Short mmCIF file of C-alpha atoms in Angstrom, two decimals:
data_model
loop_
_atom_site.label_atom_id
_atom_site.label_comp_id
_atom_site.label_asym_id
_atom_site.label_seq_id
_atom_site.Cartn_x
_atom_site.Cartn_y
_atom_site.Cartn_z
CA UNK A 7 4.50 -1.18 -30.66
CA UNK A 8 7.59 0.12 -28.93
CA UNK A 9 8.33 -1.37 -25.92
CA UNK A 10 8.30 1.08 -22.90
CA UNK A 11 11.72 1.71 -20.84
CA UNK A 12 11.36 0.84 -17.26
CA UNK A 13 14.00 1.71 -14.37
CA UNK A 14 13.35 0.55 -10.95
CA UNK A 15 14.78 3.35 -7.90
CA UNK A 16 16.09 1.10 -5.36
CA UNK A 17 17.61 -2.47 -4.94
CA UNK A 18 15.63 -4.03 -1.88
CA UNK A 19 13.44 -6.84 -1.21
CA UNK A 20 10.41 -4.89 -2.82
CA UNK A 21 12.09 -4.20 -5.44
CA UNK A 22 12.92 -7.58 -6.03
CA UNK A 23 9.94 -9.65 -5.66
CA UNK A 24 7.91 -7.71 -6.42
CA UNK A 25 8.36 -4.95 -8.66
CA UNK A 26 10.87 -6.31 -11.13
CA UNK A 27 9.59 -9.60 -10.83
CA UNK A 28 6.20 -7.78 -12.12
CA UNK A 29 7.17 -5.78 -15.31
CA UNK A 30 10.00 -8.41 -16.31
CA UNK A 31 7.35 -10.58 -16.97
CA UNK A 32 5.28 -7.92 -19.27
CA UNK A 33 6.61 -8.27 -23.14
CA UNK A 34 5.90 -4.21 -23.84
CA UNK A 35 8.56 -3.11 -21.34
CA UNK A 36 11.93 -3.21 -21.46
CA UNK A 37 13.89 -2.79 -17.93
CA UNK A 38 17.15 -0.67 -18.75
CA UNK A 39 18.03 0.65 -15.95
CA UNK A 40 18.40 -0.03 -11.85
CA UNK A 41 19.87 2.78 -9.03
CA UNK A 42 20.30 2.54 -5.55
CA UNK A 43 23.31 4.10 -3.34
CA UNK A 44 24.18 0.21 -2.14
CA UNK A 45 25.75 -0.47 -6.01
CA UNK A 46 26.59 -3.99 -4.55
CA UNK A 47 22.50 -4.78 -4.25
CA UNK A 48 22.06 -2.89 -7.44
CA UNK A 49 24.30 -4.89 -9.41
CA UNK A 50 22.88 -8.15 -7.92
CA UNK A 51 19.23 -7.45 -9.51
CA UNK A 52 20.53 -6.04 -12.51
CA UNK A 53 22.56 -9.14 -12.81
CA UNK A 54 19.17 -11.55 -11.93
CA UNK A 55 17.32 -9.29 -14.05
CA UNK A 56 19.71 -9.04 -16.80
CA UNK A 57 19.38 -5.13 -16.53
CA UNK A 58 22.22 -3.46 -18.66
CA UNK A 59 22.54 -0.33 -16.68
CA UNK A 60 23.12 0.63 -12.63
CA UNK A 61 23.41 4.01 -11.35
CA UNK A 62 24.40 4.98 -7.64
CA UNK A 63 22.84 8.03 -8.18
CA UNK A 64 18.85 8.15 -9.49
CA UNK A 65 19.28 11.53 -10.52
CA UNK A 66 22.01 10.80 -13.12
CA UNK A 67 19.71 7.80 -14.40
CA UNK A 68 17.04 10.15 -14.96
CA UNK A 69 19.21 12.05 -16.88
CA UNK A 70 21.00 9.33 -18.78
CA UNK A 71 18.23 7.14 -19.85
CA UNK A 72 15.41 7.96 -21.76
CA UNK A 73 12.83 6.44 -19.46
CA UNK A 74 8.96 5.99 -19.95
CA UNK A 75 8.41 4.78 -16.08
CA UNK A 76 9.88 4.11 -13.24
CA UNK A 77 8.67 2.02 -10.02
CA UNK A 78 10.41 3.66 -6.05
CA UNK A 79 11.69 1.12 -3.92
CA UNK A 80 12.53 2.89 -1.30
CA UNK A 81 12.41 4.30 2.22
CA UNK A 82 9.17 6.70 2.65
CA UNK A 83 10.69 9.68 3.18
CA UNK A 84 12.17 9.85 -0.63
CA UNK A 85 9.08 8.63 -2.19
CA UNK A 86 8.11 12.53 -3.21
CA UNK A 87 10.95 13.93 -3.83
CA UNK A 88 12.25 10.81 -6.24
CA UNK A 89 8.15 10.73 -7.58
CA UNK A 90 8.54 15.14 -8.18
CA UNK A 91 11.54 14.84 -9.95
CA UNK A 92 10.87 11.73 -12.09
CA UNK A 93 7.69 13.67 -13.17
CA UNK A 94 9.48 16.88 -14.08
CA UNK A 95 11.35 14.88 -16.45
CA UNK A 96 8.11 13.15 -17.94
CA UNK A 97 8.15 9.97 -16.37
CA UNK A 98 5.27 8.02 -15.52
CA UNK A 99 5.75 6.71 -11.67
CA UNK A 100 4.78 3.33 -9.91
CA UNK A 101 5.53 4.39 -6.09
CA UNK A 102 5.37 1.91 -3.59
CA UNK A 103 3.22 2.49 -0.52
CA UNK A 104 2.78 4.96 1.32
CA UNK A 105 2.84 6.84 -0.80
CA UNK A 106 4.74 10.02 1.13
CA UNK A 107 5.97 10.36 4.60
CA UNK A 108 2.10 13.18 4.74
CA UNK A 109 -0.29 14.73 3.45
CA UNK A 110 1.51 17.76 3.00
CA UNK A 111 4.08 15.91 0.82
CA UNK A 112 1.66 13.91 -0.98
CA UNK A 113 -0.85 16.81 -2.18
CA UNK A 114 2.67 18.44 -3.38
CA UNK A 115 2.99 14.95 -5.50
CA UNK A 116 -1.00 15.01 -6.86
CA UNK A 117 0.20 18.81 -8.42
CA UNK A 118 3.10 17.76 -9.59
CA UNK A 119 1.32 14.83 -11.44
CA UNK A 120 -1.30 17.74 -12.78
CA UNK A 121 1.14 20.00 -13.97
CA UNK A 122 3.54 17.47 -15.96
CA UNK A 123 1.14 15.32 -17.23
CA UNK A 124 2.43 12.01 -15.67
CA UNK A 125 0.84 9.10 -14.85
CA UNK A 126 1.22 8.31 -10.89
CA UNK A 127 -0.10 4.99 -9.29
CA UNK A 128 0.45 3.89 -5.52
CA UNK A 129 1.89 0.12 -4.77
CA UNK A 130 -1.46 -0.96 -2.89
CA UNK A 131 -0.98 -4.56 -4.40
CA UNK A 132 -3.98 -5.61 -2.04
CA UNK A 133 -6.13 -4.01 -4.76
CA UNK A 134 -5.33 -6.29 -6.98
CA UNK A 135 -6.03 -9.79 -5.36
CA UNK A 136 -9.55 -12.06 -6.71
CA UNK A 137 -10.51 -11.80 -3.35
CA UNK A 138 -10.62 -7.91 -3.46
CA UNK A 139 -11.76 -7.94 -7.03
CA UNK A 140 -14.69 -10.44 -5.76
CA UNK A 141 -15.83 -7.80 -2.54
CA UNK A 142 -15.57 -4.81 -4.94
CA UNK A 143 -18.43 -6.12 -7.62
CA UNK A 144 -19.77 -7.61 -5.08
CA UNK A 145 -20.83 -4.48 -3.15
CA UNK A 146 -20.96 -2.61 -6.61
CA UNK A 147 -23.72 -4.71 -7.57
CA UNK A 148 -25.58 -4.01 -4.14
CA UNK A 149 -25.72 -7.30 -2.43
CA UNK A 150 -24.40 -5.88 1.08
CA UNK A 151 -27.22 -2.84 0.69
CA UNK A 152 -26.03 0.33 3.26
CA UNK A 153 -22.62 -0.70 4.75
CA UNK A 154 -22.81 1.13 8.25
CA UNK A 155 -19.95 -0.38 9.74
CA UNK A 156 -16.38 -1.80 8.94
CA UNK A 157 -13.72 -3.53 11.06
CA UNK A 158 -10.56 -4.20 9.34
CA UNK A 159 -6.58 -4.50 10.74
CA UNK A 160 -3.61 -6.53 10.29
CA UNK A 161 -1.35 -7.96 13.34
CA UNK A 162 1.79 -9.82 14.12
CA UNK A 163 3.16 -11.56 16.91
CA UNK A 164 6.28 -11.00 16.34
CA UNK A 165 7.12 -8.82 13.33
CA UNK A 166 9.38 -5.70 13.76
CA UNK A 167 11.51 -4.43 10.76
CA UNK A 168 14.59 -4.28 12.57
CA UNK A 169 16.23 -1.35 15.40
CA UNK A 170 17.86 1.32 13.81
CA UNK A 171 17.17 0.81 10.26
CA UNK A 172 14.46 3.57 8.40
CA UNK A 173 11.61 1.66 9.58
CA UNK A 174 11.73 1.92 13.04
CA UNK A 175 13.28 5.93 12.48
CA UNK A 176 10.07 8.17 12.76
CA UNK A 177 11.89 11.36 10.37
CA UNK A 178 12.31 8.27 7.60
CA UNK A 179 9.58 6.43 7.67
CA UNK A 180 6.48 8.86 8.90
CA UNK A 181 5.36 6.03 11.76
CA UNK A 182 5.14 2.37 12.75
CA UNK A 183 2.89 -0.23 11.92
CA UNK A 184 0.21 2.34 11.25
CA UNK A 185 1.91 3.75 7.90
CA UNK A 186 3.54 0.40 6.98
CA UNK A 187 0.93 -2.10 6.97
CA UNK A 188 -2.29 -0.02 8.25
CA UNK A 189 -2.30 2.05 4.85
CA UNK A 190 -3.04 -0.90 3.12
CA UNK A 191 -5.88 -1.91 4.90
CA UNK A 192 -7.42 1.29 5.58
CA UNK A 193 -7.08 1.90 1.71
CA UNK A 194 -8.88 -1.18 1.26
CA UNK A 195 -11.96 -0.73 2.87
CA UNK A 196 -12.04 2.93 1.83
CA UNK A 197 -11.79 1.96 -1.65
CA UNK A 198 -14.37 -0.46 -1.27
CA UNK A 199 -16.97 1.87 -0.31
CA UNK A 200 -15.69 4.70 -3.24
CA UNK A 201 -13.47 6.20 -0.70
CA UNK A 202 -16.28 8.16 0.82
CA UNK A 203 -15.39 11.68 2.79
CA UNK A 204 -14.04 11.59 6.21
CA UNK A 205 -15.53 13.12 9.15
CA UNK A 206 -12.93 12.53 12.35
CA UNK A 207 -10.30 10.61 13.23
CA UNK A 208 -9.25 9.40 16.77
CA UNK A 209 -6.83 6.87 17.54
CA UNK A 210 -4.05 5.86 20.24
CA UNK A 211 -0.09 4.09 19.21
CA UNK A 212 1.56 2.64 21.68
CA UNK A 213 5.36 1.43 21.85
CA UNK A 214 5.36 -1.52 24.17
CA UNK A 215 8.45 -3.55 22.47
CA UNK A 216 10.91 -1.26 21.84
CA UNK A 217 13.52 -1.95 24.04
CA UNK A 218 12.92 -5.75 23.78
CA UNK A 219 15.73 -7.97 22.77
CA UNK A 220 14.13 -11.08 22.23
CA UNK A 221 13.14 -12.37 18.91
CA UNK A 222 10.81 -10.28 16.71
CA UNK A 223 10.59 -12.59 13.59
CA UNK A 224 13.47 -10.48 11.47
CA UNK A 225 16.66 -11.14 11.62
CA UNK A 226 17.89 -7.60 12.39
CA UNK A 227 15.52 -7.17 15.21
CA UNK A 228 17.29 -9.34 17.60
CA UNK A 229 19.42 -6.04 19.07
CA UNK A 230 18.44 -4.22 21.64
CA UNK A 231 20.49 -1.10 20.09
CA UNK A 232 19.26 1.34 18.04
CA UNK A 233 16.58 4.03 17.25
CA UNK A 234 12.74 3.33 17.67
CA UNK A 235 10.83 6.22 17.75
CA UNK A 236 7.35 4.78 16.34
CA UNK A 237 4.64 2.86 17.28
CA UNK A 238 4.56 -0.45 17.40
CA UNK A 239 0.74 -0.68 17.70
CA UNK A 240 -2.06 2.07 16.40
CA UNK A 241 -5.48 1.41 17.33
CA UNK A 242 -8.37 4.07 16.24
CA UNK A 243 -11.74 4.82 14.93
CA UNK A 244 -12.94 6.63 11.52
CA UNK A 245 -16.10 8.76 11.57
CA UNK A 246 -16.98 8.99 7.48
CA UNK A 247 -19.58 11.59 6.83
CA UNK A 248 -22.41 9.60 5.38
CA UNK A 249 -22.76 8.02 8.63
CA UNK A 250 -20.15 4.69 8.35
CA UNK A 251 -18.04 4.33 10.65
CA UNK A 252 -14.54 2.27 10.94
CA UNK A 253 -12.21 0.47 13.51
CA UNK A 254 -8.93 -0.42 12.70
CA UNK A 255 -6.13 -1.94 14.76
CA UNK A 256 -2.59 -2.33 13.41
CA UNK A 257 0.55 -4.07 15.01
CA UNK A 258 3.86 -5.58 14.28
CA UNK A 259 3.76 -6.77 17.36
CA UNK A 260 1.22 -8.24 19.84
CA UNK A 261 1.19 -10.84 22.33
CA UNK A 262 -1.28 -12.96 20.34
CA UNK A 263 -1.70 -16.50 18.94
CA UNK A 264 -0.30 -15.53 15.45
CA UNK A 265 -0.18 -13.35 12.53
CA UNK A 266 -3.37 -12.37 10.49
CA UNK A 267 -4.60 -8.91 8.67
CA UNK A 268 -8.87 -8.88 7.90
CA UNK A 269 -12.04 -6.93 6.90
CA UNK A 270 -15.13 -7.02 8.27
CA UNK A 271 -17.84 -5.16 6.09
CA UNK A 272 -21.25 -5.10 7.67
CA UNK A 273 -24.29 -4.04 5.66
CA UNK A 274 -28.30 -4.46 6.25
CA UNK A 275 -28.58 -6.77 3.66
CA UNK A 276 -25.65 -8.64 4.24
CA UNK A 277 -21.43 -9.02 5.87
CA UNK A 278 -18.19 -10.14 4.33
CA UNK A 279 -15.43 -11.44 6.63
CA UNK A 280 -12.10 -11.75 5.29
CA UNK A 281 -9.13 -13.52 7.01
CA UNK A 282 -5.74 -14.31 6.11
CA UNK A 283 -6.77 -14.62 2.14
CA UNK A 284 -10.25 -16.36 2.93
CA UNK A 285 -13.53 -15.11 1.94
CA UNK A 286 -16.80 -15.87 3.62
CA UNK A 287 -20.23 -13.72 2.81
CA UNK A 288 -23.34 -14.04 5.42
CA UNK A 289 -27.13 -13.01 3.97
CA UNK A 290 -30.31 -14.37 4.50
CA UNK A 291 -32.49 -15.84 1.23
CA UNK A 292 -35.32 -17.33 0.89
CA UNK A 293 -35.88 -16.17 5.24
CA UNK A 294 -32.63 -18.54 5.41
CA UNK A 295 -29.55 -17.07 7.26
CA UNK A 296 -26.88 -18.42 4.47
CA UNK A 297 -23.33 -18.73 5.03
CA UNK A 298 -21.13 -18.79 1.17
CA UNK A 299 -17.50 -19.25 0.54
CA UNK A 300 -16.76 -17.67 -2.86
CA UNK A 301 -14.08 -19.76 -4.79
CA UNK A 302 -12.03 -17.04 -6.09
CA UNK A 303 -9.72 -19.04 -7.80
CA UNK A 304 -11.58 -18.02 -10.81
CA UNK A 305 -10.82 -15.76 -12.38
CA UNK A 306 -7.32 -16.55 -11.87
CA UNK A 307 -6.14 -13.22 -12.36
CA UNK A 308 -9.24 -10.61 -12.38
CA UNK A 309 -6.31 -7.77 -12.70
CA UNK A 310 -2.21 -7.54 -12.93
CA UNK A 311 -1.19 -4.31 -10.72
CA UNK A 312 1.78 -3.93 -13.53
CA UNK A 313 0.06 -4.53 -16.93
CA UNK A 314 -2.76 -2.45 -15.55
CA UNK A 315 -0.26 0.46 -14.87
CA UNK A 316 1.72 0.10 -18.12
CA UNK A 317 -2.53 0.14 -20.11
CA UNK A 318 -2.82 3.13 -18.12
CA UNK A 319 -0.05 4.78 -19.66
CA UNK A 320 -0.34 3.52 -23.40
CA UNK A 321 -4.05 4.48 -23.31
CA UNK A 322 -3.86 7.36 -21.35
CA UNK A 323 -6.21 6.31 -18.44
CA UNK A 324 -5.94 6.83 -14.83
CA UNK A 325 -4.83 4.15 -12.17
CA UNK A 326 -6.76 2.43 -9.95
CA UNK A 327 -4.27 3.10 -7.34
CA UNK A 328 -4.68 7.34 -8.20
CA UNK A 329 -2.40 10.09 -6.49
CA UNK A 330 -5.77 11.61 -5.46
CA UNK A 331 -7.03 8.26 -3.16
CA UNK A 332 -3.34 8.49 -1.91
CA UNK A 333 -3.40 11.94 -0.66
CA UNK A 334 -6.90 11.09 1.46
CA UNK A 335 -5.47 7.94 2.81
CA UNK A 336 -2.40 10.27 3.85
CA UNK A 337 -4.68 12.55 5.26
CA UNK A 338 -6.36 9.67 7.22
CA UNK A 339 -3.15 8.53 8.44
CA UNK A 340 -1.83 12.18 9.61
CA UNK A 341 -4.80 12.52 11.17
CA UNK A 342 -4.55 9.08 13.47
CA UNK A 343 -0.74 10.54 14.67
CA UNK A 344 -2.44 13.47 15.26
CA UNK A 345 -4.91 12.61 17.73
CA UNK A 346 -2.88 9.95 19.29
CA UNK A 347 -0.38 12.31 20.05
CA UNK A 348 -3.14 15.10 21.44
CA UNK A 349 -5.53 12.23 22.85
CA UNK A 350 -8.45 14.00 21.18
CA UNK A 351 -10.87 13.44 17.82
CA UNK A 352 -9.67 15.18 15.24
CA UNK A 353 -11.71 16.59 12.56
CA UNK A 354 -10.96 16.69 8.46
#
């Protein structure tokens, strides 16, 4: 079969170790092409990646190369407009998280994915781990019963993406911690439970290190210069309609022993706590309280985020990761900045 052509829209660190790192080791692609306005960075992973082609400009790529899919590396706020144009010219997409800077922007992606025909999947690699395989059939095959309650977050002691740069700029990256590293949390726990409808949202951000200079684990963050206009913590509570509810509490940085994300998933016949990569399910059996630590080491690799993408697109199935789950998530997420910045509930 003919191999697919794969370009990669931006020359970063996720870009690097993750996404080209991913499909160069799939034998049905071929990576042609690489753009990103920095040519220098560009021209380093084309040159790691023995890529043939590099294009300041993603536009002209598009137009250049005859491209089956693409994977965007870069800041939020171009995620749609790089993922509407890409699928205008019939190219599958692979869009890192999140997957827009709103819901507005991602519901303009979903129709834009209906009307050409393309195949659209959202980086939420923590889909894709055992451990997440493991809790999905898991709960699928109904050993939790009713889940009525879910805790889940993920918090650093030190962890700010630099001052000045897109992260920490509100009008380039939609938010803090909430859209960077709450998204894939929250879409984790959603998608556990079939991404159930949402009742209310309420939540609270604070910015509590901004105009620290001390050391915030990244390089870059050590200056004291520079815009930061998001959160650096987002706390809140999700209502769902069928009577679940959900607390999450994101941070990239807290005053805390260390670093850990986790899930708690509570359900009347049994819990799951996950920490850090470790799984550990609580039940009774037998009218013995039980405490099990799956090894999920086995299957080594339940499911590859890449070769399931590239399947999707040979067999003409959608991706676990769909446009659809990303616009609710979205519209979870605009909903949390929305009350914290009212101090009220708000309702879907």
């Amino acid at each position: 079969m003919k191999k697919l052509r794969y370009a990669c829209v931006g020359a970063g660190a996720v870009a690097d170790y993750k996404h080209l790192l991913g499909y160069s080791r799939l034998k049905d692609v071929e990576i042609v092409a690489i753009s990103d306005p920095d040519v220098g960075a560009a021209k380093r992973l084309a040159e790691k990646y023995s890529i043939p082609h590099v294009y300041e400009n993603y536009e002209e790529m598009f137009e250049k190369e005859k491209l089956d899919l693409i994977s965007i590396c870069t800041p939020n706020y171009l995620h749609a407009p790089i993922s509407i144009k890409a699928m205008e010219k019939g190219i599958h997409v692979h869009c890192e998280k999140p997957m827009t800077l709103n819901a507005k922007e991602a519901h303009k992606v979903v129709e834009a994915k209906n009307k050409y025909g393309a195949k659209f999947m959202v980086g939420l690699n923590n889909r894709f781990t055992n451990e997440s395989y493991f809790v999905k059939k898991y709960i699928e095959e109904g050993y939790l019963g009713e889940i009525y309650h879910v805790k889940t977050g993920w918090r650093r002691r030190r962890g700010i993406p630099g001052k000045g740069g897109w992260f920490t700029t509100k009008e380039l990256s939609g938010g803090g911690p909430l859209i960077d590293l709450g998204v894939h949390f929250v879409d984790l726990v959603m998608y556990f439970m079939d991404y159930p409808e949402v009742k209310s949202v309420s939540a609270a951000t604070y910015s509590k290190f901004s105009n620290s200079t001390s050391w915030n684990g990244w390089s870059e963050a050590k200056s004291g210069n520079g815009i930061y206009n998001v959160e650096d913590m987002a706390v809140g509570f999700i209502r769902l309609k069928n009577g679940t509810t959900i607390d999450f509490e994101f941070s990239w940085a807290s005053n805390i022993e260390g670093d850990y994300n986790y899930y708690e998933i509570l359900g009347d016949k049994g819990g799951i706590w996950f920490k850090n990569g470790q799984i550990k399910v609580f039940s009774e059996v037998v009218n013995t309280l039980v405490d099990i630590m799956p090894n999920t080491n086995y299957p080594k690799k339940s499911l590859d985020e890449f070769e399931h993408f590239v399947n999707c697109i040979k067999e003409d199935k959608e991706p676990l990761a769909s446009a659809e789950e990303g616009a609710k998530l979205m519209e979870i997420i605009d909903a949390a900045y929305l009350s914290a910045e009212k101090g009220v509930e708000i309702v879907l």
